[in-house]
XYZ file of C-alpha atoms in Angstrom:
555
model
C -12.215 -166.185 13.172
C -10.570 -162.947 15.138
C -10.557 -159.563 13.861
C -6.857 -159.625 12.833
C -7.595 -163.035 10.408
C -10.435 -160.882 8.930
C -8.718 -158.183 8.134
C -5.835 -160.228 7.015
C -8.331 -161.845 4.263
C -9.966 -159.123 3.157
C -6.030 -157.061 2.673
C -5.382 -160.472 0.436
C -8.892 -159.778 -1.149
C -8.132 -156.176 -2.106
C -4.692 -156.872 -3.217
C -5.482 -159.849 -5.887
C -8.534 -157.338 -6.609
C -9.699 -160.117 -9.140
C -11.465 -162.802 -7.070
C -12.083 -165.989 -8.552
C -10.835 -165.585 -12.139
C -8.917 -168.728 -12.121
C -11.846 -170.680 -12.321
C -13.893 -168.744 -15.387
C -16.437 -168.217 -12.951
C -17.381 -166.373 -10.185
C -19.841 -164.179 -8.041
C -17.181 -161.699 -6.804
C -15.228 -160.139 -9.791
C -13.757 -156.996 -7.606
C -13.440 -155.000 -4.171
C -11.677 -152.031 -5.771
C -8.890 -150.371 -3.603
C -11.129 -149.043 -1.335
C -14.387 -150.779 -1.250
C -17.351 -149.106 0.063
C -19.620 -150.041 2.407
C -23.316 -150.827 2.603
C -25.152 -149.259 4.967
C -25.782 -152.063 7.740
C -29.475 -150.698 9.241
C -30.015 -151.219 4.450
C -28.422 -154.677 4.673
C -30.810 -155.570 7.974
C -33.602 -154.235 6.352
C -32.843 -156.288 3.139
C -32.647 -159.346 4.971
C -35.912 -158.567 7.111
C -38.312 -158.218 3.967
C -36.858 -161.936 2.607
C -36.968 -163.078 6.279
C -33.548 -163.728 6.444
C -30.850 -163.673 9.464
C -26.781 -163.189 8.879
C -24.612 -164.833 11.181
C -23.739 -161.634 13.447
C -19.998 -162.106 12.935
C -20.266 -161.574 9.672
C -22.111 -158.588 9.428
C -19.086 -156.807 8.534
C -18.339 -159.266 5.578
C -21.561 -158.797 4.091
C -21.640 -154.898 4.324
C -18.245 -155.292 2.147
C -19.044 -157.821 -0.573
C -22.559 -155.906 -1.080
C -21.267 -152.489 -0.929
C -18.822 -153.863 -3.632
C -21.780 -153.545 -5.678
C -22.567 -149.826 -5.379
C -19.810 -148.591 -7.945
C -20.246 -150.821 -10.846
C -24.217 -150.277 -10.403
C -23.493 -146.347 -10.717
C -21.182 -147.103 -13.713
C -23.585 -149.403 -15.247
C -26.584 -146.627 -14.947
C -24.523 -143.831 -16.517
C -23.552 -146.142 -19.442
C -25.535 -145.405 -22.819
C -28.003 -148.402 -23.265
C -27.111 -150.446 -26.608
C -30.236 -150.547 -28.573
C -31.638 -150.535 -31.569
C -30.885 -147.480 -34.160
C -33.604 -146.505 -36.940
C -32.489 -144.962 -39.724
C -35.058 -142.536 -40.236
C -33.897 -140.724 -43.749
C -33.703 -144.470 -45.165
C -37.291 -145.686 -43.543
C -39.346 -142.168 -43.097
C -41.891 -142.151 -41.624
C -44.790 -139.358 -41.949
C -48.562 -137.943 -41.852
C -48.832 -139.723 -38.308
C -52.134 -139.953 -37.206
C -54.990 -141.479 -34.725
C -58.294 -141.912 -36.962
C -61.013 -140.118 -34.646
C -64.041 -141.902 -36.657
C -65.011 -145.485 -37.758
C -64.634 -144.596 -41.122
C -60.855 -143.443 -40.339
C -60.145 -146.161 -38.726
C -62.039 -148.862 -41.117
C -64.127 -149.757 -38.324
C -61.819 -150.181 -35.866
C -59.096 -151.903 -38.169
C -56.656 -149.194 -37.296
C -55.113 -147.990 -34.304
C -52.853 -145.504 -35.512
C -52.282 -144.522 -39.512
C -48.784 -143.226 -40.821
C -47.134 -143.918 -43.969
C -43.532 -145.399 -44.064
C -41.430 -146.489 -47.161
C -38.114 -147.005 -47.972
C -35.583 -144.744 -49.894
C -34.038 -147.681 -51.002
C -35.365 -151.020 -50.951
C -32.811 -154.245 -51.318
C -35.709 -156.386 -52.960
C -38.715 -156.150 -54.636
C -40.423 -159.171 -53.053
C -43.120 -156.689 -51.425
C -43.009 -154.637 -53.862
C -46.689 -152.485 -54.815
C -48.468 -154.220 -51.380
C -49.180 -151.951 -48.478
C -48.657 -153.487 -45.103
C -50.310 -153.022 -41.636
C -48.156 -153.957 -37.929
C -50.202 -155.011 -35.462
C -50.048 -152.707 -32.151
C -47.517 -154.455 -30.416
C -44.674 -154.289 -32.891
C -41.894 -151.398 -32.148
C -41.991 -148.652 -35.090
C -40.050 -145.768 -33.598
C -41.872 -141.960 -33.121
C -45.530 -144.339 -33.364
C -47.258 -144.959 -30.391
C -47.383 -148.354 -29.551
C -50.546 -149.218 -27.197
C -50.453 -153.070 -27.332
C -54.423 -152.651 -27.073
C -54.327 -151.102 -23.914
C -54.131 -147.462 -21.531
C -52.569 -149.956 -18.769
C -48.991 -148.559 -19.979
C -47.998 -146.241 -22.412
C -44.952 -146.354 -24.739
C -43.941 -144.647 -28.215
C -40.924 -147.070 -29.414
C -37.597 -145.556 -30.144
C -36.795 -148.645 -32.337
C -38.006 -150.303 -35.309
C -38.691 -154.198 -34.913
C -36.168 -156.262 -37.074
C -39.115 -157.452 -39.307
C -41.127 -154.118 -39.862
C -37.198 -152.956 -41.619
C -37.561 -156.391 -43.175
C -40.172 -155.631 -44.306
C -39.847 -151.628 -46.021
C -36.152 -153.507 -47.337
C -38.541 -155.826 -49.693
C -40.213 -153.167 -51.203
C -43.724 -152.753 -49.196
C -45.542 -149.591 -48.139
C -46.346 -150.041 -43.865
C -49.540 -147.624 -43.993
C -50.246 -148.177 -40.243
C -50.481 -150.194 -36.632
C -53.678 -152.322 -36.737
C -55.347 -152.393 -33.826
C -55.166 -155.191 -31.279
C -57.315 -156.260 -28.121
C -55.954 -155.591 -24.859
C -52.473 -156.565 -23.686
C -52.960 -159.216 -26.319
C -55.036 -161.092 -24.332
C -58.264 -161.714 -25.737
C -60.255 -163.502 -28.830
C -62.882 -160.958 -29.369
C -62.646 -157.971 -30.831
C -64.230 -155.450 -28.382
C -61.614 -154.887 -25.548
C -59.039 -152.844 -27.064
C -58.391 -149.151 -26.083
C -58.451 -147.918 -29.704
C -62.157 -149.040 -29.581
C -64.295 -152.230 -31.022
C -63.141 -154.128 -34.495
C -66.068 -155.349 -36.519
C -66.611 -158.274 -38.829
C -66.051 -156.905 -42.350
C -69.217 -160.148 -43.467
C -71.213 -158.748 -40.246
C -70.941 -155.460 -38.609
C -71.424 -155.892 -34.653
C -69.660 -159.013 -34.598
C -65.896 -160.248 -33.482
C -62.699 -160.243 -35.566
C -61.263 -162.926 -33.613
C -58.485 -161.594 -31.277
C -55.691 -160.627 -30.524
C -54.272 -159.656 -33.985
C -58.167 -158.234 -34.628
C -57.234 -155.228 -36.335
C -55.429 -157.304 -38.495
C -57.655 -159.817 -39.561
C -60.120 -156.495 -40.457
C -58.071 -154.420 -42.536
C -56.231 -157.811 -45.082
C -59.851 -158.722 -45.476
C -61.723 -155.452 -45.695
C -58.447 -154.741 -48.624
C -57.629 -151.634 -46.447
C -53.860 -153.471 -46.283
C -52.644 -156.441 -48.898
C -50.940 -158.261 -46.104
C -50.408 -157.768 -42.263
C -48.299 -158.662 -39.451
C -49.743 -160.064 -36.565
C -49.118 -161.984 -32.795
C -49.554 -165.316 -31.912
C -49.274 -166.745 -28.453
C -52.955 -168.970 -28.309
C -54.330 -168.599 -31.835
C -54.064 -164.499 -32.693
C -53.410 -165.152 -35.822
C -55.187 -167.682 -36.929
C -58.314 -166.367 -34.517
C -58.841 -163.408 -36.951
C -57.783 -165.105 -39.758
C -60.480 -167.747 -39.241
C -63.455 -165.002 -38.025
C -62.766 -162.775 -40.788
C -62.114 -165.148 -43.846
C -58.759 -164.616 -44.600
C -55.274 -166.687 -44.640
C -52.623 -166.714 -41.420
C -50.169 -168.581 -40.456
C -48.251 -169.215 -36.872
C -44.813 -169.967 -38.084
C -42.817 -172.651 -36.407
C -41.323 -171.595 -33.344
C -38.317 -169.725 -33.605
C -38.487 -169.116 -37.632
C -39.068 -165.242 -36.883
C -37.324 -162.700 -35.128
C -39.457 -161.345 -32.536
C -37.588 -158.822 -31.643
C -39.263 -155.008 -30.417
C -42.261 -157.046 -30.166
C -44.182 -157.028 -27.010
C -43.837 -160.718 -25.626
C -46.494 -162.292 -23.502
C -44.089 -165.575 -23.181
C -41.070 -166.167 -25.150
C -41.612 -169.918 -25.478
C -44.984 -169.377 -27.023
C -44.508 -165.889 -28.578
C -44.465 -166.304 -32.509
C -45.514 -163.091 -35.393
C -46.962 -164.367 -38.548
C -48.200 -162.983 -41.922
C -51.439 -162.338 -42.593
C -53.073 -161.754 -46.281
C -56.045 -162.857 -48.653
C -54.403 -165.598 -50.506
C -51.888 -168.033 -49.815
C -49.482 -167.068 -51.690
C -48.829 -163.523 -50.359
C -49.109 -165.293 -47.055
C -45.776 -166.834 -48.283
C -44.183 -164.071 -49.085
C -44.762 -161.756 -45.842
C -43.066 -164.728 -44.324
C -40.221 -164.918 -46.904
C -39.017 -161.517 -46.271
C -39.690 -161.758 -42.503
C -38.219 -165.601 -41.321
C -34.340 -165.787 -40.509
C -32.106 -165.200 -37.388
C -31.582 -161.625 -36.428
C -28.679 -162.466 -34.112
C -30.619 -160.855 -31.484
C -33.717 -163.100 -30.341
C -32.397 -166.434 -28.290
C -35.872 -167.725 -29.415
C -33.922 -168.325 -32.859
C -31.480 -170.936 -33.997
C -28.717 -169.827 -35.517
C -27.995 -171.953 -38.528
C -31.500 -171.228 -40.181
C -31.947 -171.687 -44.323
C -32.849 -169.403 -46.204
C -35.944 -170.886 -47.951
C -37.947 -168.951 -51.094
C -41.341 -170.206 -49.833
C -42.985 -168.859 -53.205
C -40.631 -170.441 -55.755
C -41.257 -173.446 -53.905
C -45.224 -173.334 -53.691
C -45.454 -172.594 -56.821
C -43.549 -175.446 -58.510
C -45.449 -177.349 -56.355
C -48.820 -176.569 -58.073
C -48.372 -177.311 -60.984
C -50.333 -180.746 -61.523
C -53.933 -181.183 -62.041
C -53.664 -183.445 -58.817
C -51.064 -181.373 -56.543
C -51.887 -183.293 -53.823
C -50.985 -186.295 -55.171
C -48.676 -189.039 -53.250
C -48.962 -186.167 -50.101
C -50.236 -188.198 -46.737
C -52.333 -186.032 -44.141
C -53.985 -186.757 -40.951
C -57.248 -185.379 -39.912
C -56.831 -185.268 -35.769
C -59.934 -187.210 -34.331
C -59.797 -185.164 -30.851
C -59.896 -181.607 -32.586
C -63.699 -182.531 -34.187
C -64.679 -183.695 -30.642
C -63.971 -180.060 -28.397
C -66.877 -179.503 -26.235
C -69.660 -177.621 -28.173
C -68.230 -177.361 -31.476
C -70.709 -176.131 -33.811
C -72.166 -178.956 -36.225
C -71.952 -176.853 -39.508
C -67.865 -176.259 -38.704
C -67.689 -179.736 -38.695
C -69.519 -180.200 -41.805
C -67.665 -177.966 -43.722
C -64.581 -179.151 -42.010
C -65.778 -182.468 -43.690
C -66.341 -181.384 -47.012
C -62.847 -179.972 -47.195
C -60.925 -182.883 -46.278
C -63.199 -184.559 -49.175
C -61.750 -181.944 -51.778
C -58.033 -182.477 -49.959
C -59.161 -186.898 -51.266
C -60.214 -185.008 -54.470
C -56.994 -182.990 -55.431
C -55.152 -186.475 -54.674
C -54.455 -186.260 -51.328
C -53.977 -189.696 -48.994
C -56.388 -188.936 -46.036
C -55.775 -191.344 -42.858
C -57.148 -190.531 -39.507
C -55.040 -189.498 -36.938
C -55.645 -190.321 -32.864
C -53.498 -188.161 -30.616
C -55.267 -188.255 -27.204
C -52.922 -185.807 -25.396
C -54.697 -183.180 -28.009
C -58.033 -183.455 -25.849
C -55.810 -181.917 -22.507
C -53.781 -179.882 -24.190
C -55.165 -176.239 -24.006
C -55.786 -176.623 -20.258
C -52.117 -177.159 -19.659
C -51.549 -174.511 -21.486
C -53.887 -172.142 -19.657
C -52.126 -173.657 -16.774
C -48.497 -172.942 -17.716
C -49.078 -169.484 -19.152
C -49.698 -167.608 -15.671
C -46.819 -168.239 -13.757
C -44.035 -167.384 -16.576
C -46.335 -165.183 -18.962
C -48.173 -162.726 -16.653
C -44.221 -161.613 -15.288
C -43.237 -160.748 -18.881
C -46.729 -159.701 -20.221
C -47.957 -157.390 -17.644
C -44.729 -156.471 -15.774
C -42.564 -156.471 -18.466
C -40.061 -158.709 -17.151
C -37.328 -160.539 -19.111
C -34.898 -161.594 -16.479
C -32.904 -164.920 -17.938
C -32.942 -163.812 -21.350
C -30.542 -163.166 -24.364
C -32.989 -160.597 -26.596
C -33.294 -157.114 -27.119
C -34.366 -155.623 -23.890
C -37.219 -153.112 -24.104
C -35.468 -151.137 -20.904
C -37.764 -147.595 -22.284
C -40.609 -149.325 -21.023
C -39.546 -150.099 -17.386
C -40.261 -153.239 -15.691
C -43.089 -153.010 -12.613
C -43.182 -154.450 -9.488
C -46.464 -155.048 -9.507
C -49.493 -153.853 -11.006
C -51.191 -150.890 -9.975
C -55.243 -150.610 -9.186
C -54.845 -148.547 -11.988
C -53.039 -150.555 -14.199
C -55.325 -153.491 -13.232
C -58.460 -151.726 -14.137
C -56.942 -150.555 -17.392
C -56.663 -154.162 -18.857
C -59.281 -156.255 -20.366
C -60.658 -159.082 -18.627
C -58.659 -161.510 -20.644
C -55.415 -159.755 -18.931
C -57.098 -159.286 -15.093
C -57.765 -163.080 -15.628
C -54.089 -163.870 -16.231
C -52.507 -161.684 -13.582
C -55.016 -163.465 -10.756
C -54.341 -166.581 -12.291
C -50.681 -165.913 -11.507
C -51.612 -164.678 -8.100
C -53.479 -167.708 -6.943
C -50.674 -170.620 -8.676
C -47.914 -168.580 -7.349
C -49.668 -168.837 -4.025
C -51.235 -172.282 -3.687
C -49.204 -174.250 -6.304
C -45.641 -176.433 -5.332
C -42.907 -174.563 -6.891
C -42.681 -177.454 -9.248
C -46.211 -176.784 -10.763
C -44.720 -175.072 -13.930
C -42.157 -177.467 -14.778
C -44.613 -179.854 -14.755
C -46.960 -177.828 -16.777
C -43.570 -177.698 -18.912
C -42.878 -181.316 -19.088
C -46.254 -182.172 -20.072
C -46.435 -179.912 -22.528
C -42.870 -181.503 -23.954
C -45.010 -184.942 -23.982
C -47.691 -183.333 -26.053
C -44.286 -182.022 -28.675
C -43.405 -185.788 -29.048
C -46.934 -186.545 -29.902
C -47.348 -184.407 -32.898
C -43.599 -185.714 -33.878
C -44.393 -189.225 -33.617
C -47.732 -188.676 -35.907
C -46.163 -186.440 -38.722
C -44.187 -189.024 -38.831
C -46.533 -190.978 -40.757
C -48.127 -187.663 -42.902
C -47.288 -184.735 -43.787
C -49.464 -182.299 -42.027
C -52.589 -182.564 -39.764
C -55.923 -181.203 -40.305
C -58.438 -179.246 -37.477
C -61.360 -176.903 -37.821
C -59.521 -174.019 -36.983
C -62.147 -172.966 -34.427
C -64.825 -174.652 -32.477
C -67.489 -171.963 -33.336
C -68.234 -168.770 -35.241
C -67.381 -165.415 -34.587
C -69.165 -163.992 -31.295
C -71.582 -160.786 -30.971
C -70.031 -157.671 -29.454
C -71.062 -156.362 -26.648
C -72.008 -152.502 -27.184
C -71.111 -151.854 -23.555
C -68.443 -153.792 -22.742
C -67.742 -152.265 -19.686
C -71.538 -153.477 -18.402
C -71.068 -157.542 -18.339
C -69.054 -158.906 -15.789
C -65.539 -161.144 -16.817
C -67.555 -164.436 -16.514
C -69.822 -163.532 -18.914
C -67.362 -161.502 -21.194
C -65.120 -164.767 -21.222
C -67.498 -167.418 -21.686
C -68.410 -166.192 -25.201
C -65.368 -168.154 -26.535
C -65.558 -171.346 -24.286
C -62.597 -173.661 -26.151
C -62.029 -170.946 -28.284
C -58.138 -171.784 -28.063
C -58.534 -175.891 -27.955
C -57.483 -176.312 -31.422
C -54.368 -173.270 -32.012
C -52.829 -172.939 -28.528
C -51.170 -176.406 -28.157
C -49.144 -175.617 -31.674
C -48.151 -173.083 -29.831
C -46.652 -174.970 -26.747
C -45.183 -177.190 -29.327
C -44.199 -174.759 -31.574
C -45.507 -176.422 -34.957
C -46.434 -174.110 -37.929
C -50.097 -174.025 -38.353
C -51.686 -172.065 -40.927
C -55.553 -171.570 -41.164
C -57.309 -170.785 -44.614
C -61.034 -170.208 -45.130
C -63.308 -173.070 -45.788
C -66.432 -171.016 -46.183
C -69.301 -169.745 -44.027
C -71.223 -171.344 -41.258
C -74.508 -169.293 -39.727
C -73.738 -167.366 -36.705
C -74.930 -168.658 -33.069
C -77.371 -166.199 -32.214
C -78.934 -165.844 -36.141
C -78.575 -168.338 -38.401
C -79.551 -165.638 -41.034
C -76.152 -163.933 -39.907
C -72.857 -166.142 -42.162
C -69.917 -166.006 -40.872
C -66.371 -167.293 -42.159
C -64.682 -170.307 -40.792
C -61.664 -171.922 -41.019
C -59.425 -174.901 -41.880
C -56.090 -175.473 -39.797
C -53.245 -176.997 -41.682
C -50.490 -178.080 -39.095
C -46.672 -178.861 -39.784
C -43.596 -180.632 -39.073
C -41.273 -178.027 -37.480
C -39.857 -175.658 -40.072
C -41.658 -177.002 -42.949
C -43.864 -174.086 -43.937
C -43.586 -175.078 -47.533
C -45.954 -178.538 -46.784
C -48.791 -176.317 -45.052
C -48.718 -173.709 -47.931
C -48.757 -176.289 -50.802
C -51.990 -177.853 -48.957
C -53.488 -174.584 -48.062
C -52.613 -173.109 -51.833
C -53.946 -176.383 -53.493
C -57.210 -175.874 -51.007
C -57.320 -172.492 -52.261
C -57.261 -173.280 -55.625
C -59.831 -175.717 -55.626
C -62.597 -173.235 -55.490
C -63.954 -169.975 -54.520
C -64.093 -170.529 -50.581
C -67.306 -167.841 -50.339
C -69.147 -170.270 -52.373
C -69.031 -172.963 -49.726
């Protein structure tokens, strides 16, 4: 092509200044009347770092359809981002503080106290409880520290749920502490300091959601909000003796809450009983119109009326099928009393009338080491760097995406966190490109599973976890990641596929097994109560009918 048929394209260019329209889409929208250029030593150095060459001839071109770019970039910048507004005289918020001793903070429980209540509620659903967020959900003018000094952010926005959440009548006294970058099950890595058992002091609340766990079952908070991308709900919920639920994928706007992966990101109530468990998730489940994680056409369910005209019967259970899941008694060195209190409940399940049939789903055995496996590649972008490229959500643009990590950014995070961002190193490095879809695909296979077995009953039964609550370590900081990690070996075998799958799973207590290092030491443990996708109301008439069999402590 000569100079005179470039320049002869590029007047036709300028003078249609819409390129492409005709066809709905396109990668060149406008030139603009006079179209700048880029600077060609910036376009050879652009090419350079991707290892790139242009055809020489059309240099020219490129510096033209790039430096096209330049204007709407500068427009875009000086636009006003469209966020989220709080309304601050509605939902006030005041005496904001950070407790500066264990008794402040209920031993950890709390990361930062405030009180916040609205002017004008719509319901009364909440109405009288006090509520706790867990340190990763946006409440504008608190410091957020998602457990960790790694970045710092104080939200200008309110997550959808918390405003859910003041509309039904509650009192949010607080941000419960969580372990660092949400990446951890025990309950000593968090910036805000250590969480302790409220049945032992000096051992774990379970992570991520520790603080949590801690403050529903101390009865600092009636109910909380926590995080659940492994297990962080039902972690805590199961270390500290208290009831929490992983809704089904999708069934809750995470919005303003710090994702480690949207496929597996989920928030969940938390609270002492099953029934207030139902309605934290009452007034929180629905589309927001914001989160793509949602569908649109969700129904509005009242979770309460329905659990409790489902206990009405002497035999609740009765003519309800459930499967006990062979593989989830067989993880490798799960403790012996779990299983036989997991045992004994699934006898007073037969008792309340129950049908009990076991349930083989081989794929279960694998399933947390694909998950490990997938998480890296997608989750340590949008965890650590806070990238959301490909995504129709609220966009958290106040707390700026990062290249990479810093040294010390890296040295700020937990070891559950350093593992992760390695992890994502070394597969982006030595794994094909199609490693994750694999991951992906497999993990679709495992989906089908479940499907095909709830089927044939109406919810699944686990152990929640494999073992008790761990010892903390008094100087973290001392022990090396190895040995920091390998206190919860399989920790995640039994909650993280449900949440590759995205099946609601809630975990009640089933009593108290002795702890590993003293058997004078009891801990709580508990019972996992899995789904068909959004059918909350079959996993809280189990759990509630569990519940109400007996006083769990007695067990």
């Amino acid at each position: 092509m000569d100079q005179g048929q470039s320049q002869d394209i590029l007047h036709r260019f300028l003078s249609s200044k819409i390129i492409g329209a005709k066809d709905g889409i396109m990668s060149v929208v406008t030139l603009g009347e006079n179209p700048k250029k880029l600077d060609t030593a910036l376009l050879n150095t652009i090419t350079t770092n991707a290892s790139l060459k242009l055809n020489p001839t059309h240099i020219s071109d490129w510096t033209i359809l790039l430096g096209a770019l330049q204007d709407p970039i500068a427009q875009i910048l000086s636009e006003e981002d469209y966020t989220l507004t709080p309304d601050l005289e509605k939902y006030p918020r005041t005496n904001i503080s950070i407790p500066s001793n264990d008794q402040e903070s209920d031993q950890g429980g709390w990361a930062t106290k405030f009180v916040s209540k609205a002017t004008s509620p719509k319901t009364d659903l909440l109405a009288g409880k006090t509520v706790a967020l867990k340190d990763n959900i946006a409440f504008a003018s608190v410091r957020c520290t998602n457990g960790t000094t790694a970045t710092s952010w104080t939200p200008t926005i309110d997550a959808p749920v918390a405003t859910r959440i003041l509309d039904a009548g509650a009192t949010i006294t607080g941000k419960a502490a969580c372990e660092n970058a949400c990446m951890e099950g025990d309950s000593d890595t968090s910036c805000t300091g250590p969480v302790h058992n409220v049945y032992a002091y000096g051992y774990s609340c379970g992570g991520s959601s520790s603080g949590s766990g801690r403050l529903v079952s101390s009865g600092e908070v009636n109910v909380a909000v926590g995080g659940d991308q492994g297990g962080s709900v039902r972690i805590p919920a199961s270390m500290c003796g208290i009831v929490g639920l992983k809704p089904t994928w999708g069934l809750v706007p995470y919005t303003g809450i710090l994702s480690l992966e949207a496929t597996i990101d989920h928030a969940g109530p938390m609270a002492r009983n099953v029934r207030d468990c139902a309605a934290l998730l009452e007034v929180m489940a629905g589309p927001d119109g914001i989160d793509d994680r949602q569908p649109c056409n969700l129904p509005k369910r009242s979770y309460m009326a329905d659990l409790d005209a489902s206990l009405t019967d002497c035999k609740p259970l009765a003519g309800v099928k459930i499967g006990v899941l062979s593989e989830s008694l067989s993880i490798p060195g799960i403790s012996e009393p779990i299983v036989t209190l997991f045992h004994r409940a699934v006898s007073t399940l037969r008792d309340l009338g129950a049908e009990i049939q076991e349930i083989s789903i081989p794929l279960h055995a694998d399933a947390a080491a694909v998950w490990m496996c997938s998480l890296p590649l997608s989750g340590a972008p949008t965890a650590l760097l806070n990238a959301s490229t490909g995504r129709k959500q609220l966009h958290l643009n106040d707390r700026a995406p990062l290249p990479a990590l810093s040294q010390d950014s890296f040295d700020a995070l937990g070891p559950g966190a350093q593992t992760l961002y390695l992890r994502y190193l070394y597969l982006r490095h030595t794994t094909p490109p199609a490693f994750h879809g694999k991951c992906t695909n497999l993990l679709r296979r495992l989906n089908d599973a479940y499907d095909l077995a709830l089927q044939s009953v109406s919810v699944l039964l686990t152990p929640t976890l494999p073992h008790p609550p761990s010892k903390l370590f008094p100087d973290p900081s001392s022990h090396g990641p190895l040995e920091r990690l390998s206190r919860n070996l399989n920790l995640v075998a039994n909650t993280a596929p449900f949440n590759s799958t995205g099946h609601p799973a809630l975990s009640v207590p089933m009593g108290f097994v002795p702890a590993r290092d003293d058997e004078g030491v009891k801990l709580p443990a508990g019972l996992q109560i899995v789904g068909r996708k959004f059918c909350e109301g079959d996993v809280f008439k189990v759990g509630a009918a569990f519940e109400g069999s007996g006083d769990w402590k007695t067990f």
